[in-house]
C-alpha cells in the first residue's frame, strides 16, 4: 500500500491507492456484462483464464463462473467481492473457445453468460442450494402458525431442509413467504451450500494381495482354503481369468460370470487374500475398429481429389452430392488422413436420429477413436466427453454431435464436417444464444485455421449463393454409389382420386397398389407425414367448437393411443371428452391426420405386416432412436411411418418405396422459405428409396400436382428452383440479399404487450424507416399463457450490420428502462431463418 500525503497537509483528504489483483468472470446469467472479483497474490499466480471459480452473487447466491481476464484494475462503481473457491487445477475452457463465445454473443446479440450456459455441460456449473437449519436459541413455539409449526417440527428430526422438501411438507408451491416469516421470527437460519453435480464412474476391481504372489504360495493358499470350498473355487476362477486376459479383474462381472456369491468374495477380502481398488472409467465405450473403409468408386475418388485440391485454395468446400451418392465414405477417407496426424475432426449432424445410424457406420472404421455428444446423453456422460476432448485423448479424436458440439474444448481441430448443411435443425431458436451451428462452425474454423466441408444433396439458398460468389468451393457428385439410380417420382392428384372415390382412408389407390407390390417382393416401405398424433383437430359437428389449449392459442391434438388431447406447444393434456364441452352433444369428430392415424390404418390394411412409427412420441427414450432404426434395418419392420426425422440422411438398402402422404401442408406454410424447404424435404425423403440395385419409387400425394416446386422435385431441378427463389427473394427483399433480425415480445397482459409493441415499432421506424415489419401476432399468438408480438427489421445490403445492431441495442435499453415495460420479455433473433 502506498500512502499519498497531500501538499496542504489536510489530513482529512488523505487517500490510499489500493494495489490488488482482480479477475473478470463470466457468470451464467443473461446480463450484458462481466463481473469483477478480488483475489490475493497467491491466487493470481495460480488462476488461469478458462478456470472455474465459485463466486458470490447478489445477497446470498453462489455461481460457477469462468475466468475471462486477470488484471489489477479495481472496479470503479462497486467494491469487488472475494471469490469463494477455485474449482480447477487446470482450465476447462480454452482461450479459443472464449474467443468463439465472444463472437457468438456479439453476432447473435446475447450475453456471454447465456453462451456459457449453452456451451458447458450443466454438471460442470456448480450452483448453491439454500439450506434451512434450526435456530437453537428459539424456544417460543406459541407464536408460530400451523404451517410454520410443521416446518419447525420437521427440523427437530432433520438437520437441514431445502426448499423442495418444505414444498412437499406443506403441499403447496408458494413457500417463500412462510420461510421469510420464519426468518423474521428468528426460528430458522438460512445458508447457501455449494454442491457438485458431476460424479465420476468408479468401478471396483479385485486382485490377489502381494504376499500371496510369491512362488509356492499358491499351494499354501489352496490348502488353507480346503475347508472353504466356495472360497477356494473363487480363487481358482480368479487365476483362470488372469491367465486368459492378463487384465484387471472387475468385481461385479467376476461374481456374475462365475455364479459366485458376493459374500464369498467379501470373505476373501476380509481374510486379506484379495484386495479391492477402484478405477475411474468412462460411461460410454466404443468397440474396436472391425473393418477397412470401403474402396471408393471412380466418381467418389474424383470428388475426394477435388475436395483436397479445393482446400489448398479455400477454407470452405461444399460437397453437392445427390442422395445415395456415398458422401459418408468420402468423409471417412478424409477423417482417416487427419486422425493419422493426431488431429481432431468434428462431424456435425442435424438430428440425434441420424447420429444413431452414422455412429454404427463410423465405429467399424474408427472404433474407440469416436466420441459422441448430444442432448440425449446424461450430464455425467457429456462431462466425460468434454474432459476427453480437452485432454486430446485418442478416444476423442473424431467427435460426432448435434449443434451444441461446436462448443466443445478442441485444441487440435483440423476439419469440421457439416452434414446436411441445409437442415433447419442447426438453428437454435430458444433459449438464447439463438445461433446457427453451421455459421458458427465456419467462424470457429476461421479462428483456429481449420477447414470446413459441408455436404448436402439440396444446398440452402445462402450456401449456393456463396458458391456462386466464389466464397466456397463446389464439388459435385451426381452419380449414386454402385449401380443404384435416382428413384422414379410419381405425383398423385388427390382431388381426382377423392372425386372418383379411389381412396382407402388417406391412401390413394395407386399408393396402396405399390405398397402391396413392395411387400410381396419382401421389400420395405417408408411413409412420410410431417404431423404427429392421431388428428390435429377435434371438432363438434353440431356447434363447430374445437377444444383449445387453456395456455396457448392452438387446438389440442388428439392422440388415440392414450385417448387424450395434447398441446404440442406447452405439453398440456386432458382426457378425450365423450361429448362436446360446449353443446353437450356426442358429435365430436376428428379433422386431418397424423402419423398415429396412418399407423392404425395400416394395421387394418396389412394385419399380417409389422408397422413401425418414428416421431417425437415414440423416440423419447435415450435409446429409442437406435431401437427403431435397428429394427427397420434388420427388416423386422415392414412399413415405417414417420415425420421429418426420416428425411435426414438415413440409409436403408431394402427400401423400394417412399410415400409422401400430403405435400401441400409444407408448400402452404406461411414462411418465405416454405418453397425452398419443401423442395429440400421432398428430395431428401425421396432419396431414402432405391439405395440398392433395384430402382426405387416415390409417390407424392397432393391436391396441386402442377405446383412448380413439385414439378422441380420430380425432375430433380435444383438449379431451376434456386433461380426462381432468388428472383422472389430479390423482389420481396429477403435473404440472402437482405439480412433479418427478429424481435419477439412476450407478456401475460395482452393490452400492455400491444401498447409496448406499438411504441417499439414506432421507435424502430425512427431509425430504420420502412425496413421495419410489424408488430404482428404470429400464427400461434399465445404460448404458455404469454401473448406474443413479432417485429422484423430488414437490413439492406449497403447498410452496416454493426451500426444496425448498435441502434437496436439503444432502442432495447430505452424500452427496458420504461417502468411499465420492464416485465415484458424482449428476445432478439439474428438471422431468424
PDB file of C-alpha atoms in Angstrom, residues 311-516:
ATOM      1  CA  UNK A 311      -8.765 -26.981 -49.553  1.00  0.00           C
ATOM      2  CA  UNK A 312      -5.461 -25.715 -50.960  1.00  0.00           C
ATOM      3  CA  UNK A 313      -7.293 -22.661 -52.328  1.00  0.00           C
ATOM      4  CA  UNK A 314     -10.246 -22.125 -49.988  1.00  0.00           C
ATOM      5  CA  UNK A 315     -11.040 -22.999 -46.365  1.00  0.00           C
ATOM      6  CA  UNK A 316     -14.672 -23.936 -47.062  1.00  0.00           C
ATOM      7  CA  UNK A 317     -15.899 -26.511 -49.575  1.00  0.00           C
ATOM      8  CA  UNK A 318     -19.375 -27.798 -50.380  1.00  0.00           C
ATOM      9  CA  UNK A 319     -19.883 -31.406 -51.498  1.00  0.00           C
ATOM     10  CA  UNK A 320     -23.101 -31.232 -53.541  1.00  0.00           C
ATOM     11  CA  UNK A 321     -23.877 -34.928 -53.924  1.00  0.00           C
ATOM     12  CA  UNK A 322     -27.236 -36.429 -54.819  1.00  0.00           C
ATOM     13  CA  UNK A 323     -28.926 -38.700 -52.265  1.00  0.00           C
ATOM     14  CA  UNK A 324     -27.230 -42.091 -52.089  1.00  0.00           C
ATOM     15  CA  UNK A 325     -24.018 -40.917 -53.787  1.00  0.00           C
ATOM     16  CA  UNK A 326     -21.818 -42.097 -50.908  1.00  0.00           C
ATOM     17  CA  UNK A 327     -20.797 -38.826 -49.261  1.00  0.00           C
ATOM     18  CA  UNK A 328     -20.197 -40.551 -45.900  1.00  0.00           C
ATOM     19  CA  UNK A 329     -17.432 -42.773 -47.350  1.00  0.00           C
ATOM     20  CA  UNK A 330     -15.692 -39.676 -48.774  1.00  0.00           C
ATOM     21  CA  UNK A 331     -15.875 -38.081 -45.322  1.00  0.00           C
ATOM     22  CA  UNK A 332     -14.437 -41.282 -43.821  1.00  0.00           C
ATOM     23  CA  UNK A 333     -11.331 -41.180 -46.058  1.00  0.00           C
ATOM     24  CA  UNK A 334     -10.711 -37.527 -45.142  1.00  0.00           C
ATOM     25  CA  UNK A 335     -11.186 -38.315 -41.446  1.00  0.00           C
ATOM     26  CA  UNK A 336      -8.727 -41.221 -41.625  1.00  0.00           C
ATOM     27  CA  UNK A 337      -5.969 -38.946 -43.000  1.00  0.00           C
ATOM     28  CA  UNK A 338      -6.469 -36.349 -40.274  1.00  0.00           C
ATOM     29  CA  UNK A 339      -6.703 -38.833 -37.393  1.00  0.00           C
ATOM     30  CA  UNK A 340      -3.424 -40.398 -38.520  1.00  0.00           C
ATOM     31  CA  UNK A 341      -1.812 -36.987 -37.862  1.00  0.00           C
ATOM     32  CA  UNK A 342      -3.096 -36.953 -34.249  1.00  0.00           C
ATOM     33  CA  UNK A 343      -5.568 -34.155 -35.053  1.00  0.00           C
ATOM     34  CA  UNK A 344      -9.282 -33.840 -34.204  1.00  0.00           C
ATOM     35  CA  UNK A 345     -12.326 -33.895 -36.512  1.00  0.00           C
ATOM     36  CA  UNK A 346     -15.805 -32.563 -35.682  1.00  0.00           C
ATOM     37  CA  UNK A 347     -18.649 -34.266 -37.567  1.00  0.00           C
ATOM     38  CA  UNK A 348     -21.862 -32.242 -37.168  1.00  0.00           C
ATOM     39  CA  UNK A 349     -25.254 -33.826 -37.858  1.00  0.00           C
ATOM     40  CA  UNK A 350     -28.645 -32.088 -37.648  1.00  0.00           C
ATOM     41  CA  UNK A 351     -30.599 -34.743 -35.722  1.00  0.00           C
ATOM     42  CA  UNK A 352     -29.888 -37.208 -32.943  1.00  0.00           C
ATOM     43  CA  UNK A 353     -31.743 -39.793 -35.060  1.00  0.00           C
ATOM     44  CA  UNK A 354     -29.054 -39.523 -37.711  1.00  0.00           C
ATOM     45  CA  UNK A 355     -26.194 -39.944 -35.216  1.00  0.00           C
ATOM     46  CA  UNK A 356     -27.536 -43.388 -34.271  1.00  0.00           C
ATOM     47  CA  UNK A 357     -27.004 -44.930 -37.724  1.00  0.00           C
ATOM     48  CA  UNK A 358     -23.954 -42.825 -38.508  1.00  0.00           C
ATOM     49  CA  UNK A 359     -22.106 -43.919 -35.350  1.00  0.00           C
ATOM     50  CA  UNK A 360     -22.687 -47.578 -36.256  1.00  0.00           C
ATOM     51  CA  UNK A 361     -21.131 -46.959 -39.680  1.00  0.00           C
ATOM     52  CA  UNK A 362     -18.168 -44.919 -38.412  1.00  0.00           C
ATOM     53  CA  UNK A 363     -17.479 -47.200 -35.458  1.00  0.00           C
ATOM     54  CA  UNK A 364     -16.495 -50.120 -37.674  1.00  0.00           C
ATOM     55  CA  UNK A 365     -13.946 -47.831 -39.391  1.00  0.00           C
ATOM     56  CA  UNK A 366     -12.555 -45.847 -36.430  1.00  0.00           C
ATOM     57  CA  UNK A 367     -13.525 -47.872 -33.354  1.00  0.00           C
ATOM     58  CA  UNK A 368     -12.746 -46.272 -30.000  1.00  0.00           C
ATOM     59  CA  UNK A 369     -11.451 -43.032 -31.526  1.00  0.00           C
ATOM     60  CA  UNK A 370     -15.070 -41.810 -31.684  1.00  0.00           C
ATOM     61  CA  UNK A 371     -16.843 -39.711 -29.058  1.00  0.00           C
ATOM     62  CA  UNK A 372     -20.490 -38.686 -29.315  1.00  0.00           C
ATOM     63  CA  UNK A 373     -22.019 -35.510 -27.888  1.00  0.00           C
ATOM     64  CA  UNK A 374     -25.718 -34.625 -27.902  1.00  0.00           C
ATOM     65  CA  UNK A 375     -28.639 -33.852 -25.569  1.00  0.00           C
ATOM     66  CA  UNK A 376     -29.755 -37.483 -25.135  1.00  0.00           C
ATOM     67  CA  UNK A 377     -26.558 -38.206 -23.224  1.00  0.00           C
ATOM     68  CA  UNK A 378     -26.688 -37.765 -19.455  1.00  0.00           C
ATOM     69  CA  UNK A 379     -24.925 -34.856 -17.746  1.00  0.00           C
ATOM     70  CA  UNK A 380     -22.156 -37.142 -16.490  1.00  0.00           C
ATOM     71  CA  UNK A 381     -21.589 -38.653 -19.935  1.00  0.00           C
ATOM     72  CA  UNK A 382     -21.294 -35.200 -21.507  1.00  0.00           C
ATOM     73  CA  UNK A 383     -18.757 -34.114 -18.877  1.00  0.00           C
ATOM     74  CA  UNK A 384     -16.588 -37.149 -19.667  1.00  0.00           C
ATOM     75  CA  UNK A 385     -16.665 -36.371 -23.415  1.00  0.00           C
ATOM     76  CA  UNK A 386     -15.738 -32.738 -22.611  1.00  0.00           C
ATOM     77  CA  UNK A 387     -12.752 -33.798 -20.498  1.00  0.00           C
ATOM     78  CA  UNK A 388     -11.524 -36.344 -23.057  1.00  0.00           C
ATOM     79  CA  UNK A 389     -11.591 -33.744 -25.862  1.00  0.00           C
ATOM     80  CA  UNK A 390      -9.878 -31.142 -23.668  1.00  0.00           C
ATOM     81  CA  UNK A 391      -7.060 -33.582 -22.942  1.00  0.00           C
ATOM     82  CA  UNK A 392      -6.897 -34.618 -26.637  1.00  0.00           C
ATOM     83  CA  UNK A 393      -7.247 -38.286 -25.714  1.00  0.00           C
ATOM     84  CA  UNK A 394      -7.175 -40.843 -28.512  1.00  0.00           C
ATOM     85  CA  UNK A 395     -10.768 -41.824 -27.640  1.00  0.00           C
ATOM     86  CA  UNK A 396     -11.934 -38.300 -28.578  1.00  0.00           C
ATOM     87  CA  UNK A 397     -10.295 -37.622 -31.936  1.00  0.00           C
ATOM     88  CA  UNK A 398     -13.467 -37.952 -34.016  1.00  0.00           C
ATOM     89  CA  UNK A 399     -16.399 -36.167 -32.378  1.00  0.00           C
ATOM     90  CA  UNK A 400     -19.881 -36.789 -33.762  1.00  0.00           C
ATOM     91  CA  UNK A 401     -22.538 -34.475 -32.424  1.00  0.00           C
ATOM     92  CA  UNK A 402     -25.556 -32.259 -32.900  1.00  0.00           C
ATOM     93  CA  UNK A 403     -25.323 -28.449 -32.986  1.00  0.00           C
ATOM     94  CA  UNK A 404     -24.117 -27.991 -29.380  1.00  0.00           C
ATOM     95  CA  UNK A 405     -20.909 -29.905 -30.245  1.00  0.00           C
ATOM     96  CA  UNK A 406     -19.403 -26.690 -31.696  1.00  0.00           C
ATOM     97  CA  UNK A 407     -18.871 -25.527 -28.088  1.00  0.00           C
ATOM     98  CA  UNK A 408     -16.522 -28.380 -27.130  1.00  0.00           C
ATOM     99  CA  UNK A 409     -12.926 -27.562 -25.997  1.00  0.00           C
ATOM    100  CA  UNK A 410     -10.990 -28.572 -29.114  1.00  0.00           C
ATOM    101  CA  UNK A 411      -7.259 -27.963 -29.143  1.00  0.00           C
ATOM    102  CA  UNK A 412      -6.191 -29.762 -32.338  1.00  0.00           C
ATOM    103  CA  UNK A 413      -9.270 -29.389 -34.522  1.00  0.00           C
ATOM    104  CA  UNK A 414      -8.320 -29.708 -38.188  1.00  0.00           C
ATOM    105  CA  UNK A 415     -11.607 -30.368 -40.017  1.00  0.00           C
ATOM    106  CA  UNK A 416     -15.305 -29.665 -39.433  1.00  0.00           C
ATOM    107  CA  UNK A 417     -17.791 -31.698 -41.470  1.00  0.00           C
ATOM    108  CA  UNK A 418     -21.305 -30.216 -41.575  1.00  0.00           C
ATOM    109  CA  UNK A 419     -23.538 -32.995 -42.910  1.00  0.00           C
ATOM    110  CA  UNK A 420     -26.924 -31.998 -44.405  1.00  0.00           C
ATOM    111  CA  UNK A 421     -25.933 -28.337 -44.060  1.00  0.00           C
ATOM    112  CA  UNK A 422     -29.361 -27.149 -45.290  1.00  0.00           C
ATOM    113  CA  UNK A 423     -31.212 -28.537 -42.268  1.00  0.00           C
ATOM    114  CA  UNK A 424     -33.193 -26.137 -40.067  1.00  0.00           C
ATOM    115  CA  UNK A 425     -32.264 -28.222 -37.004  1.00  0.00           C
ATOM    116  CA  UNK A 426     -28.872 -26.473 -36.990  1.00  0.00           C
ATOM    117  CA  UNK A 427     -30.631 -23.272 -35.930  1.00  0.00           C
ATOM    118  CA  UNK A 428     -31.259 -22.758 -32.206  1.00  0.00           C
ATOM    119  CA  UNK A 429     -34.487 -20.796 -31.649  1.00  0.00           C
ATOM    120  CA  UNK A 430     -34.973 -20.868 -27.868  1.00  0.00           C
ATOM    121  CA  UNK A 431     -33.442 -20.139 -25.456  1.00  0.00           C
ATOM    122  CA  UNK A 432     -30.543 -17.773 -26.245  1.00  0.00           C
ATOM    123  CA  UNK A 433     -27.986 -17.949 -27.780  1.00  0.00           C
ATOM    124  CA  UNK A 434     -30.089 -18.222 -30.955  1.00  0.00           C
ATOM    125  CA  UNK A 435     -27.163 -19.331 -33.092  1.00  0.00           C
ATOM    126  CA  UNK A 436     -26.869 -21.280 -36.342  1.00  0.00           C
ATOM    127  CA  UNK A 437     -24.420 -24.158 -35.845  1.00  0.00           C
ATOM    128  CA  UNK A 438     -23.325 -24.178 -39.499  1.00  0.00           C
ATOM    129  CA  UNK A 439     -22.423 -20.485 -39.476  1.00  0.00           C
ATOM    130  CA  UNK A 440     -20.848 -20.674 -36.015  1.00  0.00           C
ATOM    131  CA  UNK A 441     -18.766 -23.670 -37.180  1.00  0.00           C
ATOM    132  CA  UNK A 442     -17.471 -21.674 -40.155  1.00  0.00           C
ATOM    133  CA  UNK A 443     -16.398 -18.825 -37.845  1.00  0.00           C
ATOM    134  CA  UNK A 444     -14.791 -21.286 -35.397  1.00  0.00           C
ATOM    135  CA  UNK A 445     -12.818 -22.875 -38.235  1.00  0.00           C
ATOM    136  CA  UNK A 446     -11.618 -19.454 -39.404  1.00  0.00           C
ATOM    137  CA  UNK A 447     -10.468 -18.539 -35.879  1.00  0.00           C
ATOM    138  CA  UNK A 448      -8.473 -21.744 -35.365  1.00  0.00           C
ATOM    139  CA  UNK A 449      -7.381 -22.117 -39.041  1.00  0.00           C
ATOM    140  CA  UNK A 450      -9.309 -25.352 -39.684  1.00  0.00           C
ATOM    141  CA  UNK A 451     -11.153 -26.470 -42.839  1.00  0.00           C
ATOM    142  CA  UNK A 452     -14.920 -26.874 -43.298  1.00  0.00           C
ATOM    143  CA  UNK A 453     -16.594 -29.407 -45.580  1.00  0.00           C
ATOM    144  CA  UNK A 454     -20.362 -29.083 -45.976  1.00  0.00           C
ATOM    145  CA  UNK A 455     -22.280 -31.927 -47.557  1.00  0.00           C
ATOM    146  CA  UNK A 456     -25.825 -31.941 -48.915  1.00  0.00           C
ATOM    147  CA  UNK A 457     -27.998 -33.039 -51.811  1.00  0.00           C
ATOM    148  CA  UNK A 458     -30.031 -29.829 -51.572  1.00  0.00           C
ATOM    149  CA  UNK A 459     -27.863 -26.851 -50.521  1.00  0.00           C
ATOM    150  CA  UNK A 460     -29.516 -23.951 -48.743  1.00  0.00           C
ATOM    151  CA  UNK A 461     -30.069 -20.829 -50.869  1.00  0.00           C
ATOM    152  CA  UNK A 462     -27.476 -18.866 -48.824  1.00  0.00           C
ATOM    153  CA  UNK A 463     -24.812 -21.563 -49.262  1.00  0.00           C
ATOM    154  CA  UNK A 464     -25.407 -21.869 -53.008  1.00  0.00           C
ATOM    155  CA  UNK A 465     -25.189 -18.091 -53.372  1.00  0.00           C
ATOM    156  CA  UNK A 466     -21.840 -18.148 -51.544  1.00  0.00           C
ATOM    157  CA  UNK A 467     -20.673 -20.769 -54.032  1.00  0.00           C
ATOM    158  CA  UNK A 468     -21.714 -18.546 -56.940  1.00  0.00           C
ATOM    159  CA  UNK A 469     -19.901 -15.612 -55.301  1.00  0.00           C
ATOM    160  CA  UNK A 470     -16.802 -17.886 -55.142  1.00  0.00           C
ATOM    161  CA  UNK A 471     -16.593 -17.709 -51.345  1.00  0.00           C
ATOM    162  CA  UNK A 472     -16.948 -21.501 -51.129  1.00  0.00           C
ATOM    163  CA  UNK A 473     -15.535 -24.195 -53.390  1.00  0.00           C
ATOM    164  CA  UNK A 474     -18.042 -26.547 -55.049  1.00  0.00           C
ATOM    165  CA  UNK A 475     -17.539 -30.271 -55.627  1.00  0.00           C
ATOM    166  CA  UNK A 476     -20.343 -32.065 -57.472  1.00  0.00           C
ATOM    167  CA  UNK A 477     -21.167 -35.746 -57.127  1.00  0.00           C
ATOM    168  CA  UNK A 478     -24.102 -36.575 -59.396  1.00  0.00           C
ATOM    169  CA  UNK A 479     -23.865 -40.370 -59.545  1.00  0.00           C
ATOM    170  CA  UNK A 480     -25.287 -42.743 -56.956  1.00  0.00           C
ATOM    171  CA  UNK A 481     -22.953 -45.285 -55.400  1.00  0.00           C
ATOM    172  CA  UNK A 482     -22.780 -48.633 -57.190  1.00  0.00           C
ATOM    173  CA  UNK A 483     -25.455 -49.445 -59.717  1.00  0.00           C
ATOM    174  CA  UNK A 484     -28.365 -47.672 -57.973  1.00  0.00           C
ATOM    175  CA  UNK A 485     -30.078 -44.757 -59.701  1.00  0.00           C
ATOM    176  CA  UNK A 486     -32.362 -41.972 -58.505  1.00  0.00           C
ATOM    177  CA  UNK A 487     -35.913 -43.148 -57.803  1.00  0.00           C
ATOM    178  CA  UNK A 488     -38.843 -42.648 -60.121  1.00  0.00           C
ATOM    179  CA  UNK A 489     -41.114 -39.937 -58.683  1.00  0.00           C
ATOM    180  CA  UNK A 490     -44.853 -40.013 -59.320  1.00  0.00           C
ATOM    181  CA  UNK A 491     -47.441 -37.349 -58.379  1.00  0.00           C
ATOM    182  CA  UNK A 492     -50.932 -38.481 -57.381  1.00  0.00           C
ATOM    183  CA  UNK A 493     -53.756 -35.939 -57.724  1.00  0.00           C
ATOM    184  CA  UNK A 494     -55.803 -36.238 -54.513  1.00  0.00           C
ATOM    185  CA  UNK A 495     -58.608 -34.047 -55.892  1.00  0.00           C
ATOM    186  CA  UNK A 496     -59.131 -36.536 -58.701  1.00  0.00           C
ATOM    187  CA  UNK A 497     -58.866 -39.652 -56.526  1.00  0.00           C
ATOM    188  CA  UNK A 498     -61.295 -38.274 -53.913  1.00  0.00           C
ATOM    189  CA  UNK A 499     -63.741 -37.321 -56.677  1.00  0.00           C
ATOM    190  CA  UNK A 500     -63.557 -40.800 -58.171  1.00  0.00           C
ATOM    191  CA  UNK A 501     -63.750 -42.385 -54.686  1.00  0.00           C
ATOM    192  CA  UNK A 502     -60.452 -44.219 -55.111  1.00  0.00           C
ATOM    193  CA  UNK A 503     -59.197 -43.591 -51.583  1.00  0.00           C
ATOM    194  CA  UNK A 504     -58.843 -46.079 -48.729  1.00  0.00           C
ATOM    195  CA  UNK A 505     -58.598 -43.885 -45.666  1.00  0.00           C
ATOM    196  CA  UNK A 506     -55.768 -41.483 -46.526  1.00  0.00           C
ATOM    197  CA  UNK A 507     -54.187 -43.771 -49.100  1.00  0.00           C
ATOM    198  CA  UNK A 508     -54.733 -43.391 -52.815  1.00  0.00           C
ATOM    199  CA  UNK A 509     -55.392 -46.494 -54.881  1.00  0.00           C
ATOM    200  CA  UNK A 510     -52.051 -46.051 -56.657  1.00  0.00           C
ATOM    201  CA  UNK A 511     -50.063 -45.812 -53.428  1.00  0.00           C
ATOM    202  CA  UNK A 512     -51.743 -48.903 -51.967  1.00  0.00           C
ATOM    203  CA  UNK A 513     -51.009 -50.900 -55.129  1.00  0.00           C
ATOM    204  CA  UNK A 514     -47.312 -50.008 -54.940  1.00  0.00           C
ATOM    205  CA  UNK A 515     -47.177 -50.784 -51.196  1.00  0.00           C
ATOM    206  CA  UNK A 516     -48.622 -54.269 -51.859  1.00  0.00           C
TER     207      UNK A 516
END
